[in-house]
Amino acid sequence: MKLIFLGPPGAGKGTLADLAVEKLKIPHISTGDLFRAAVKEGTALGVKVQGILASGGLVPDELTIALVRERLAAPDARSGWILDGFPRTIPQAEALESFAPADQVVNFEVADDVVVARLSTRRVCRACGKIYNIRSMPPKVAGLCDACGGEVYTRDDDQESAIRTRLETYRRQTEPLIAWYGARGRLVTIDGVGEPSLVLERFDAALAGAR
Ligand code: AMP
C-alpha cells in the first residue's frame, strides 16, 4: 500500500505514521527526517538546506523530488510506503504521479490553534527521530529518548516565528493538494485532534472504508 499523509505541520502525521507502519509493515518515509539527517551528517545537501529548514520555508522542488525518487527506489520501499511531508506542492505531486502514484491520500484535519500549541510543546529525539510532547507524551526520563536514550530536543523550526511561517507556507503551497487529490478520487480526510490511539482508530476506519 502506497500512502501519503497530508496535513499542516503538527497535524500528527509523523506520530500516526510511526504507529501505522508497525501494522502495515511498510517504511515511514519523512522528507523532513531525510533533510534533518543530511544536515546532521553535514552532506552537500544538508549544507544547502540547513537555513531553509530553520526558517520554515520549503526546499526547492527539484532537490526534494530527486531525494524522494531515490528513496522510493530502495528495496524496502518495493511493497509500499507512507510518505509523510511529501508532496508539499502541486509540482511535487505531479512528479510523484509520474514515477510512483499513491493509492490513497490521508488528510489530517487540525485547526491552527491546536497546531501552534502542539508544535511549541513538541520534542524530538536527535538520534532516532522519535516524537514526544512534553504535555501529552513526555519521555519517561526528562530529556532522554525512551527508545534509544538519545537527546530529546526542540527542533529549530518549532520556535514560534518559524511555526507561523510554516503554517503560512502550508496554507499557500500545500493545502491546494487537498482539492488536487480529491479531484482524483484518492483522498480521505480524518479528524487529527485527540489521542494518537483515537486518531489511529479513525485512520483504520477511513482506510477500510476507502477500499
Ligand atoms: P517536516 O519534518 O515535515 O515538518 O519538514 C521539516 C522541513 O523540511 C520543512 O519545513 C521544509 O523546510 C523541509 N521539507 C520537508 N519536506 C519537504 C517538501 N516535500 N518540500 C519542500 N521542503 C520540505
PDB file of N, CA, C and O in Angstrom, residues 21-89:
ATOM      1  N   VAL A  21       2.926   2.071  10.616  1.00  0.00           N
ATOM      2  CA  VAL A  21       3.892   1.202   9.918  1.00  0.00           C
ATOM      3  C   VAL A  21       4.105  -0.126  10.653  1.00  0.00           C
ATOM      4  O   VAL A  21       4.433  -1.126  10.034  1.00  0.00           O
ATOM      5  N   GLU A  22       3.870  -0.113  11.971  1.00  0.00           N
ATOM      6  CA  GLU A  22       4.016  -1.373  12.723  1.00  0.00           C
ATOM      7  C   GLU A  22       3.015  -2.400  12.215  1.00  0.00           C
ATOM      8  O   GLU A  22       3.313  -3.584  12.110  1.00  0.00           O
ATOM      9  N   LYS A  23       1.819  -1.932  11.895  1.00  0.00           N
ATOM     10  CA  LYS A  23       0.768  -2.832  11.403  1.00  0.00           C
ATOM     11  C   LYS A  23       0.956  -3.143   9.926  1.00  0.00           C
ATOM     12  O   LYS A  23       0.812  -4.277   9.490  1.00  0.00           O
ATOM     13  N   LEU A  24       1.250  -2.104   9.151  1.00  0.00           N
ATOM     14  CA  LEU A  24       1.241  -2.259   7.692  1.00  0.00           C
ATOM     15  C   LEU A  24       2.541  -2.850   7.145  1.00  0.00           C
ATOM     16  O   LEU A  24       2.599  -3.268   5.995  1.00  0.00           O
ATOM     17  N   LYS A  25       3.607  -2.831   7.977  1.00  0.00           N
ATOM     18  CA  LYS A  25       4.920  -3.389   7.571  1.00  0.00           C
ATOM     19  C   LYS A  25       5.461  -2.734   6.294  1.00  0.00           C
ATOM     20  O   LYS A  25       5.875  -3.419   5.358  1.00  0.00           O
ATOM     21  N   ILE A  26       5.363  -1.439   6.266  1.00  0.00           N
ATOM     22  CA  ILE A  26       5.946  -0.657   5.169  1.00  0.00           C
ATOM     23  C   ILE A  26       6.754   0.478   5.799  1.00  0.00           C
ATOM     24  O   ILE A  26       6.486   0.842   6.944  1.00  0.00           O
ATOM     25  N   PRO A  27       7.737   1.045   5.079  1.00  0.00           N
ATOM     26  CA  PRO A  27       8.539   2.097   5.716  1.00  0.00           C
ATOM     27  C   PRO A  27       7.814   3.440   5.821  1.00  0.00           C
ATOM     28  O   PRO A  27       6.982   3.769   4.969  1.00  0.00           O
ATOM     29  N   HIS A  28       8.139   4.164   6.865  1.00  0.00           N
ATOM     30  CA  HIS A  28       7.665   5.539   7.065  1.00  0.00           C
ATOM     31  C   HIS A  28       8.740   6.455   6.498  1.00  0.00           C
ATOM     32  O   HIS A  28       9.851   6.504   7.024  1.00  0.00           O
ATOM     33  N   ILE A  29       8.422   7.142   5.433  1.00  0.00           N
ATOM     34  CA  ILE A  29       9.422   7.993   4.779  1.00  0.00           C
ATOM     35  C   ILE A  29       9.027   9.450   4.972  1.00  0.00           C
ATOM     36  O   ILE A  29       8.031   9.916   4.420  1.00  0.00           O
ATOM     37  N   SER A  30       9.813  10.139   5.799  1.00  0.00           N
ATOM     38  CA  SER A  30       9.538  11.544   6.092  1.00  0.00           C
ATOM     39  C   SER A  30      10.617  12.388   5.429  1.00  0.00           C
ATOM     40  O   SER A  30      11.813  12.223   5.731  1.00  0.00           O
ATOM     41  N   THR A  31      10.212  13.280   4.531  1.00  0.00           N
ATOM     42  CA  THR A  31      11.221  14.124   3.867  1.00  0.00           C
ATOM     43  C   THR A  31      11.902  15.037   4.888  1.00  0.00           C
ATOM     44  O   THR A  31      13.103  15.291   4.785  1.00  0.00           O
ATOM     45  N   GLY A  32      11.131  15.496   5.893  1.00  0.00           N
ATOM     46  CA  GLY A  32      11.740  16.318   6.948  1.00  0.00           C
ATOM     47  C   GLY A  32      12.857  15.548   7.647  1.00  0.00           C
ATOM     48  O   GLY A  32      13.951  16.075   7.879  1.00  0.00           O
ATOM     49  N   ASP A  33      12.600  14.263   7.979  1.00  0.00           N
ATOM     50  CA  ASP A  33      13.631  13.439   8.640  1.00  0.00           C
ATOM     51  C   ASP A  33      14.844  13.267   7.718  1.00  0.00           C
ATOM     52  O   ASP A  33      15.997  13.308   8.173  1.00  0.00           O
ATOM     53  N   LEU A  34      14.589  13.063   6.426  1.00  0.00           N
ATOM     54  CA  LEU A  34      15.710  12.874   5.480  1.00  0.00           C
ATOM     55  C   LEU A  34      16.556  14.148   5.406  1.00  0.00           C
ATOM     56  O   LEU A  34      17.791  14.090   5.424  1.00  0.00           O
ATOM     57  N   PHE A  35      15.884  15.297   5.360  1.00  0.00           N
ATOM     58  CA  PHE A  35      16.633  16.565   5.315  1.00  0.00           C
ATOM     59  C   PHE A  35      17.402  16.787   6.626  1.00  0.00           C
ATOM     60  O   PHE A  35      18.563  17.202   6.608  1.00  0.00           O
ATOM     61  N   ARG A  36      16.744  16.505   7.755  1.00  0.00           N
ATOM     62  CA  ARG A  36      17.424  16.713   9.043  1.00  0.00           C
ATOM     63  C   ARG A  36      18.636  15.790   9.173  1.00  0.00           C
ATOM     64  O   ARG A  36      19.682  16.188   9.693  1.00  0.00           O
ATOM     65  N   ALA A  37      18.517  14.556   8.654  1.00  0.00           N
ATOM     66  CA  ALA A  37      19.665  13.637   8.695  1.00  0.00           C
ATOM     67  C   ALA A  37      20.809  14.183   7.845  1.00  0.00           C
ATOM     68  O   ALA A  37      21.981  14.112   8.241  1.00  0.00           O
ATOM     69  N   ALA A  38      20.465  14.767   6.688  1.00  0.00           N
ATOM     70  CA  ALA A  38      21.504  15.332   5.812  1.00  0.00           C
ATOM     71  C   ALA A  38      22.202  16.508   6.494  1.00  0.00           C
ATOM     72  O   ALA A  38      23.425  16.665   6.401  1.00  0.00           O
ATOM     73  N   VAL A  39      21.422  17.325   7.213  1.00  0.00           N
ATOM     74  CA  VAL A  39      22.001  18.467   7.937  1.00  0.00           C
ATOM     75  C   VAL A  39      22.944  17.947   9.020  1.00  0.00           C
ATOM     76  O   VAL A  39      24.085  18.412   9.163  1.00  0.00           O
ATOM     77  N   LYS A  40      22.476  16.942   9.755  1.00  0.00           N
ATOM     78  CA  LYS A  40      23.265  16.404  10.868  1.00  0.00           C
ATOM     79  C   LYS A  40      24.584  15.805  10.366  1.00  0.00           C
ATOM     80  O   LYS A  40      25.636  15.969  10.985  1.00  0.00           O
ATOM     81  N   GLU A  41      24.492  15.120   9.214  1.00  0.00           N
ATOM     82  CA  GLU A  41      25.703  14.482   8.673  1.00  0.00           C
ATOM     83  C   GLU A  41      26.600  15.476   7.941  1.00  0.00           C
ATOM     84  O   GLU A  41      27.716  15.130   7.556  1.00  0.00           O
ATOM     85  N   GLY A  42      26.069  16.681   7.692  1.00  0.00           N
ATOM     86  CA  GLY A  42      26.874  17.705   7.009  1.00  0.00           C
ATOM     87  C   GLY A  42      27.145  17.380   5.553  1.00  0.00           C
ATOM     88  O   GLY A  42      28.171  17.774   4.997  1.00  0.00           O
ATOM     89  N   THR A  43      26.223  16.667   4.893  1.00  0.00           N
ATOM     90  CA  THR A  43      26.394  16.355   3.462  1.00  0.00           C
ATOM     91  C   THR A  43      26.188  17.633   2.644  1.00  0.00           C
ATOM     92  O   THR A  43      25.713  18.649   3.167  1.00  0.00           O
ATOM     93  N   ALA A  44      26.500  17.558   1.336  1.00  0.00           N
ATOM     94  CA  ALA A  44      26.317  18.727   0.452  1.00  0.00           C
ATOM     95  C   ALA A  44      24.854  19.167   0.486  1.00  0.00           C
ATOM     96  O   ALA A  44      24.544  20.369   0.557  1.00  0.00           O
ATOM     97  N   LEU A  45      23.935  18.185   0.464  1.00  0.00           N
ATOM     98  CA  LEU A  45      22.504  18.513   0.528  1.00  0.00           C
ATOM     99  C   LEU A  45      22.183  19.204   1.863  1.00  0.00           C
ATOM    100  O   LEU A  45      21.482  20.218   1.889  1.00  0.00           O
ATOM    101  N   GLY A  46      22.744  18.664   2.941  1.00  0.00           N
ATOM    102  CA  GLY A  46      22.496  19.221   4.265  1.00  0.00           C
ATOM    103  C   GLY A  46      22.929  20.679   4.360  1.00  0.00           C
ATOM    104  O   GLY A  46      22.206  21.521   4.909  1.00  0.00           O
ATOM    105  N   VAL A  47      24.100  20.981   3.817  1.00  0.00           N
ATOM    106  CA  VAL A  47      24.611  22.360   3.852  1.00  0.00           C
ATOM    107  C   VAL A  47      23.664  23.283   3.081  1.00  0.00           C
ATOM    108  O   VAL A  47      23.347  24.386   3.515  1.00  0.00           O
ATOM    109  N   LYS A  48      23.151  22.778   1.934  1.00  0.00           N
ATOM    110  CA  LYS A  48      22.247  23.587   1.104  1.00  0.00           C
ATOM    111  C   LYS A  48      20.928  23.899   1.812  1.00  0.00           C
ATOM    112  O   LYS A  48      20.370  24.982   1.656  1.00  0.00           O
ATOM    113  N   VAL A  49      20.396  22.906   2.563  1.00  0.00           N
ATOM    114  CA  VAL A  49      19.032  23.066   3.063  1.00  0.00           C
ATOM    115  C   VAL A  49      18.938  23.550   4.513  1.00  0.00           C
ATOM    116  O   VAL A  49      17.855  23.898   4.971  1.00  0.00           O
ATOM    117  N   GLN A  50      20.047  23.600   5.209  1.00  0.00           N
ATOM    118  CA  GLN A  50      20.034  23.915   6.646  1.00  0.00           C
ATOM    119  C   GLN A  50      19.264  25.208   6.968  1.00  0.00           C
ATOM    120  O   GLN A  50      18.384  25.231   7.816  1.00  0.00           O
ATOM    121  N   GLY A  51      19.616  26.295   6.251  1.00  0.00           N
ATOM    122  CA  GLY A  51      18.988  27.595   6.514  1.00  0.00           C
ATOM    123  C   GLY A  51      17.511  27.579   6.156  1.00  0.00           C
ATOM    124  O   GLY A  51      16.685  28.197   6.849  1.00  0.00           O
ATOM    125  N   ILE A  52      17.155  26.865   5.095  1.00  0.00           N
ATOM    126  CA  ILE A  52      15.747  26.794   4.665  1.00  0.00           C
ATOM    127  C   ILE A  52      14.922  26.106   5.746  1.00  0.00           C
ATOM    128  O   ILE A  52      13.853  26.572   6.120  1.00  0.00           O
ATOM    129  N   LEU A  53      15.435  25.003   6.267  1.00  0.00           N
ATOM    130  CA  LEU A  53      14.705  24.274   7.311  1.00  0.00           C
ATOM    131  C   LEU A  53      14.510  25.143   8.547  1.00  0.00           C
ATOM    132  O   LEU A  53      13.415  25.207   9.106  1.00  0.00           O
ATOM    133  N   ALA A  54      15.575  25.828   8.963  1.00  0.00           N
ATOM    134  CA  ALA A  54      15.498  26.626  10.190  1.00  0.00           C
ATOM    135  C   ALA A  54      14.470  27.754  10.053  1.00  0.00           C
ATOM    136  O   ALA A  54      13.813  28.122  11.017  1.00  0.00           O
ATOM    137  N   SER A  55      14.316  28.292   8.820  1.00  0.00           N
ATOM    138  CA  SER A  55      13.410  29.430   8.635  1.00  0.00           C
ATOM    139  C   SER A  55      11.959  28.990   8.480  1.00  0.00           C
ATOM    140  O   SER A  55      11.042  29.790   8.599  1.00  0.00           O
ATOM    141  N   GLY A  56      11.748  27.716   8.154  1.00  0.00           N
ATOM    142  CA  GLY A  56      10.377  27.226   7.962  1.00  0.00           C
ATOM    143  C   GLY A  56       9.905  27.313   6.520  1.00  0.00           C
ATOM    144  O   GLY A  56       8.737  27.090   6.236  1.00  0.00           O
ATOM    145  N   GLY A  57      10.810  27.657   5.587  1.00  0.00           N
ATOM    146  CA  GLY A  57      10.452  27.696   4.169  1.00  0.00           C
ATOM    147  C   GLY A  57      10.552  26.303   3.547  1.00  0.00           C
ATOM    148  O   GLY A  57      10.883  25.327   4.228  1.00  0.00           O
ATOM    149  N   LEU A  58      10.288  26.219   2.244  1.00  0.00           N
ATOM    150  CA  LEU A  58      10.343  24.923   1.562  1.00  0.00           C
ATOM    151  C   LEU A  58      11.635  24.762   0.762  1.00  0.00           C
ATOM    152  O   LEU A  58      12.097  25.709   0.114  1.00  0.00           O
ATOM    153  N   VAL A  59      12.183  23.576   0.783  1.00  0.00           N
ATOM    154  CA  VAL A  59      13.342  23.227  -0.041  1.00  0.00           C
ATOM    155  C   VAL A  59      12.861  23.213  -1.506  1.00  0.00           C
ATOM    156  O   VAL A  59      11.724  22.788  -1.766  1.00  0.00           O
ATOM    157  N   PRO A  60      13.694  23.676  -2.475  1.00  0.00           N
ATOM    158  CA  PRO A  60      13.240  23.696  -3.869  1.00  0.00           C
ATOM    159  C   PRO A  60      12.747  22.319  -4.341  1.00  0.00           C
ATOM    160  O   PRO A  60      13.280  21.281  -3.942  1.00  0.00           O
ATOM    161  N   ASP A  61      11.730  22.362  -5.208  1.00  0.00           N
ATOM    162  CA  ASP A  61      11.099  21.123  -5.687  1.00  0.00           C
ATOM    163  C   ASP A  61      12.103  20.138  -6.293  1.00  0.00           C
ATOM    164  O   ASP A  61      12.037  18.939  -6.014  1.00  0.00           O
ATOM    165  N   GLU A  62      13.031  20.636  -7.134  1.00  0.00           N
ATOM    166  CA  GLU A  62      13.938  19.701  -7.849  1.00  0.00           C
ATOM    167  C   GLU A  62      14.723  18.852  -6.855  1.00  0.00           C
ATOM    168  O   GLU A  62      14.840  17.639  -7.009  1.00  0.00           O
ATOM    169  N   LEU A  63      15.254  19.522  -5.807  1.00  0.00           N
ATOM    170  CA  LEU A  63      16.051  18.799  -4.806  1.00  0.00           C
ATOM    171  C   LEU A  63      15.193  17.778  -4.069  1.00  0.00           C
ATOM    172  O   LEU A  63      15.600  16.635  -3.836  1.00  0.00           O
ATOM    173  N   THR A  64      13.992  18.215  -3.705  1.00  0.00           N
ATOM    174  CA  THR A  64      13.109  17.359  -2.894  1.00  0.00           C
ATOM    175  C   THR A  64      12.631  16.163  -3.712  1.00  0.00           C
ATOM    176  O   THR A  64      12.617  15.023  -3.230  1.00  0.00           O
ATOM    177  N   ILE A  65      12.258  16.417  -4.943  1.00  0.00           N
ATOM    178  CA  ILE A  65      11.760  15.332  -5.805  1.00  0.00           C
ATOM    179  C   ILE A  65      12.869  14.299  -6.036  1.00  0.00           C
ATOM    180  O   ILE A  65      12.639  13.086  -5.955  1.00  0.00           O
ATOM    181  N   ALA A  66      14.093  14.780  -6.284  1.00  0.00           N
ATOM    182  CA  ALA A  66      15.217  13.855  -6.529  1.00  0.00           C
ATOM    183  C   ALA A  66      15.465  12.979  -5.302  1.00  0.00           C
ATOM    184  O   ALA A  66      15.697  11.771  -5.411  1.00  0.00           O
ATOM    185  N   LEU A  67      15.373  13.597  -4.119  1.00  0.00           N
ATOM    186  CA  LEU A  67      15.598  12.855  -2.870  1.00  0.00           C
ATOM    187  C   LEU A  67      14.554  11.745  -2.688  1.00  0.00           C
ATOM    188  O   LEU A  67      14.875  10.605  -2.368  1.00  0.00           O
ATOM    189  N   VAL A  68      13.295  12.094  -2.942  1.00  0.00           N
ATOM    190  CA  VAL A  68      12.204  11.126  -2.759  1.00  0.00           C
ATOM    191  C   VAL A  68      12.302  10.013  -3.808  1.00  0.00           C
ATOM    192  O   VAL A  68      12.133   8.832  -3.496  1.00  0.00           O
ATOM    193  N   ARG A  69      12.619  10.403  -5.016  1.00  0.00           N
ATOM    194  CA  ARG A  69      12.714   9.413  -6.091  1.00  0.00           C
ATOM    195  C   ARG A  69      13.772   8.354  -5.761  1.00  0.00           C
ATOM    196  O   ARG A  69      13.551   7.156  -5.921  1.00  0.00           O
ATOM    197  N   GLU A  70      14.890   8.830  -5.232  1.00  0.00           N
ATOM    198  CA  GLU A  70      15.974   7.907  -4.856  1.00  0.00           C
ATOM    199  C   GLU A  70      15.542   7.024  -3.675  1.00  0.00           C
ATOM    200  O   GLU A  70      15.758   5.814  -3.689  1.00  0.00           O
ATOM    201  N   ARG A  71      14.881   7.632  -2.693  1.00  0.00           N
ATOM    202  CA  ARG A  71      14.466   6.866  -1.500  1.00  0.00           C
ATOM    203  C   ARG A  71      13.433   5.795  -1.860  1.00  0.00           C
ATOM    204  O   ARG A  71      13.465   4.683  -1.337  1.00  0.00           O
ATOM    205  N   LEU A  72      12.512   6.135  -2.768  1.00  0.00           N
ATOM    206  CA  LEU A  72      11.452   5.178  -3.127  1.00  0.00           C
ATOM    207  C   LEU A  72      11.984   4.039  -4.001  1.00  0.00           C
ATOM    208  O   LEU A  72      11.309   3.023  -4.176  1.00  0.00           O
ATOM    209  N   ALA A  73      13.196   4.213  -4.518  1.00  0.00           N
ATOM    210  CA  ALA A  73      13.798   3.150  -5.338  1.00  0.00           C
ATOM    211  C   ALA A  73      14.507   2.110  -4.460  1.00  0.00           C
ATOM    212  O   ALA A  73      14.938   1.071  -4.960  1.00  0.00           O
ATOM    213  N   ALA A  74      14.610   2.369  -3.160  1.00  0.00           N
ATOM    214  CA  ALA A  74      15.303   1.429  -2.261  1.00  0.00           C
ATOM    215  C   ALA A  74      14.473   0.149  -2.108  1.00  0.00           C
ATOM    216  O   ALA A  74      13.240   0.194  -2.193  1.00  0.00           O
ATOM    217  N   PRO A  75      15.138  -0.991  -1.884  1.00  0.00           N
ATOM    218  CA  PRO A  75      14.416  -2.270  -1.812  1.00  0.00           C
ATOM    219  C   PRO A  75      13.294  -2.313  -0.781  1.00  0.00           C
ATOM    220  O   PRO A  75      12.248  -2.905  -1.021  1.00  0.00           O
ATOM    221  N   ASP A  76      13.470  -1.653   0.368  1.00  0.00           N
ATOM    222  CA  ASP A  76      12.441  -1.739   1.413  1.00  0.00           C
ATOM    223  C   ASP A  76      11.152  -1.011   1.025  1.00  0.00           C
ATOM    224  O   ASP A  76      10.128  -1.177   1.683  1.00  0.00           O
ATOM    225  N   ALA A  77      11.188  -0.206  -0.033  1.00  0.00           N
ATOM    226  CA  ALA A  77      10.006   0.561  -0.436  1.00  0.00           C
ATOM    227  C   ALA A  77       9.236  -0.122  -1.567  1.00  0.00           C
ATOM    228  O   ALA A  77       8.284   0.438  -2.101  1.00  0.00           O
ATOM    229  N   ARG A  78       9.657  -1.340  -1.885  1.00  0.00           N
ATOM    230  CA  ARG A  78       9.053  -2.012  -3.042  1.00  0.00           C
ATOM    231  C   ARG A  78       7.571  -2.345  -2.815  1.00  0.00           C
ATOM    232  O   ARG A  78       6.769  -2.196  -3.714  1.00  0.00           O
ATOM    233  N   SER A  79       7.246  -2.773  -1.580  1.00  0.00           N
ATOM    234  CA  SER A  79       5.852  -3.215  -1.386  1.00  0.00           C
ATOM    235  C   SER A  79       4.949  -2.107  -0.846  1.00  0.00           C
ATOM    236  O   SER A  79       3.779  -2.359  -0.564  1.00  0.00           O
ATOM    237  N   GLY A  80       5.472  -0.916  -0.713  1.00  0.00           N
ATOM    238  CA  GLY A  80       4.644   0.199  -0.269  1.00  0.00           C
ATOM    239  C   GLY A  80       5.395   1.131   0.654  1.00  0.00           C
ATOM    240  O   GLY A  80       6.562   0.885   0.968  1.00  0.00           O
ATOM    241  N   TRP A  81       4.712   2.199   1.068  1.00  0.00           N
ATOM    242  CA  TRP A  81       5.337   3.213   1.920  1.00  0.00           C
ATOM    243  C   TRP A  81       4.280   4.165   2.449  1.00  0.00           C
ATOM    244  O   TRP A  81       3.169   4.239   1.926  1.00  0.00           O
ATOM    245  N   ILE A  82       4.674   4.862   3.524  1.00  0.00           N
ATOM    246  CA  ILE A  82       3.899   6.030   3.953  1.00  0.00           C
ATOM    247  C   ILE A  82       4.789   7.239   3.741  1.00  0.00           C
ATOM    248  O   ILE A  82       5.870   7.329   4.324  1.00  0.00           O
ATOM    249  N   LEU A  83       4.357   8.138   2.884  1.00  0.00           N
ATOM    250  CA  LEU A  83       5.105   9.377   2.650  1.00  0.00           C
ATOM    251  C   LEU A  83       4.537  10.450   3.571  1.00  0.00           C
ATOM    252  O   LEU A  83       3.347  10.759   3.510  1.00  0.00           O
ATOM    253  N   ASP A  84       5.403  10.983   4.412  1.00  0.00           N
ATOM    254  CA  ASP A  84       4.987  11.980   5.402  1.00  0.00           C
ATOM    255  C   ASP A  84       5.748  13.279   5.105  1.00  0.00           C
ATOM    256  O   ASP A  84       6.965  13.315   5.199  1.00  0.00           O
ATOM    257  N   GLY A  85       5.007  14.313   4.692  1.00  0.00           N
ATOM    258  CA  GLY A  85       5.666  15.588   4.385  1.00  0.00           C
ATOM    259  C   GLY A  85       6.002  15.756   2.916  1.00  0.00           C
ATOM    260  O   GLY A  85       6.645  16.724   2.521  1.00  0.00           O
ATOM    261  N   PHE A  86       5.579  14.838   2.097  1.00  0.00           N
ATOM    262  CA  PHE A  86       5.763  14.912   0.647  1.00  0.00           C
ATOM    263  C   PHE A  86       4.560  14.265  -0.017  1.00  0.00           C
ATOM    264  O   PHE A  86       4.161  13.184   0.435  1.00  0.00           O
ATOM    265  N   PRO A  87       3.988  14.832  -1.056  1.00  0.00           N
ATOM    266  CA  PRO A  87       4.327  16.119  -1.662  1.00  0.00           C
ATOM    267  C   PRO A  87       3.803  17.302  -0.844  1.00  0.00           C
ATOM    268  O   PRO A  87       2.856  17.163  -0.088  1.00  0.00           O
ATOM    269  N   ARG A  88       4.447  18.448  -1.051  1.00  0.00           N
ATOM    270  CA  ARG A  88       4.032  19.680  -0.367  1.00  0.00           C
ATOM    271  C   ARG A  88       3.670  20.766  -1.379  1.00  0.00           C
ATOM    272  O   ARG A  88       3.274  21.855  -0.957  1.00  0.00           O
ATOM    273  N   THR A  89       3.840  20.496  -2.659  1.00  0.00           N
ATOM    274  CA  THR A  89       3.462  21.457  -3.705  1.00  0.00           C
ATOM    275  C   THR A  89       2.830  20.666  -4.854  1.00  0.00           C
ATOM    276  O   THR A  89       3.047  19.447  -4.968  1.00  0.00           O
TER     277      THR A  89
END
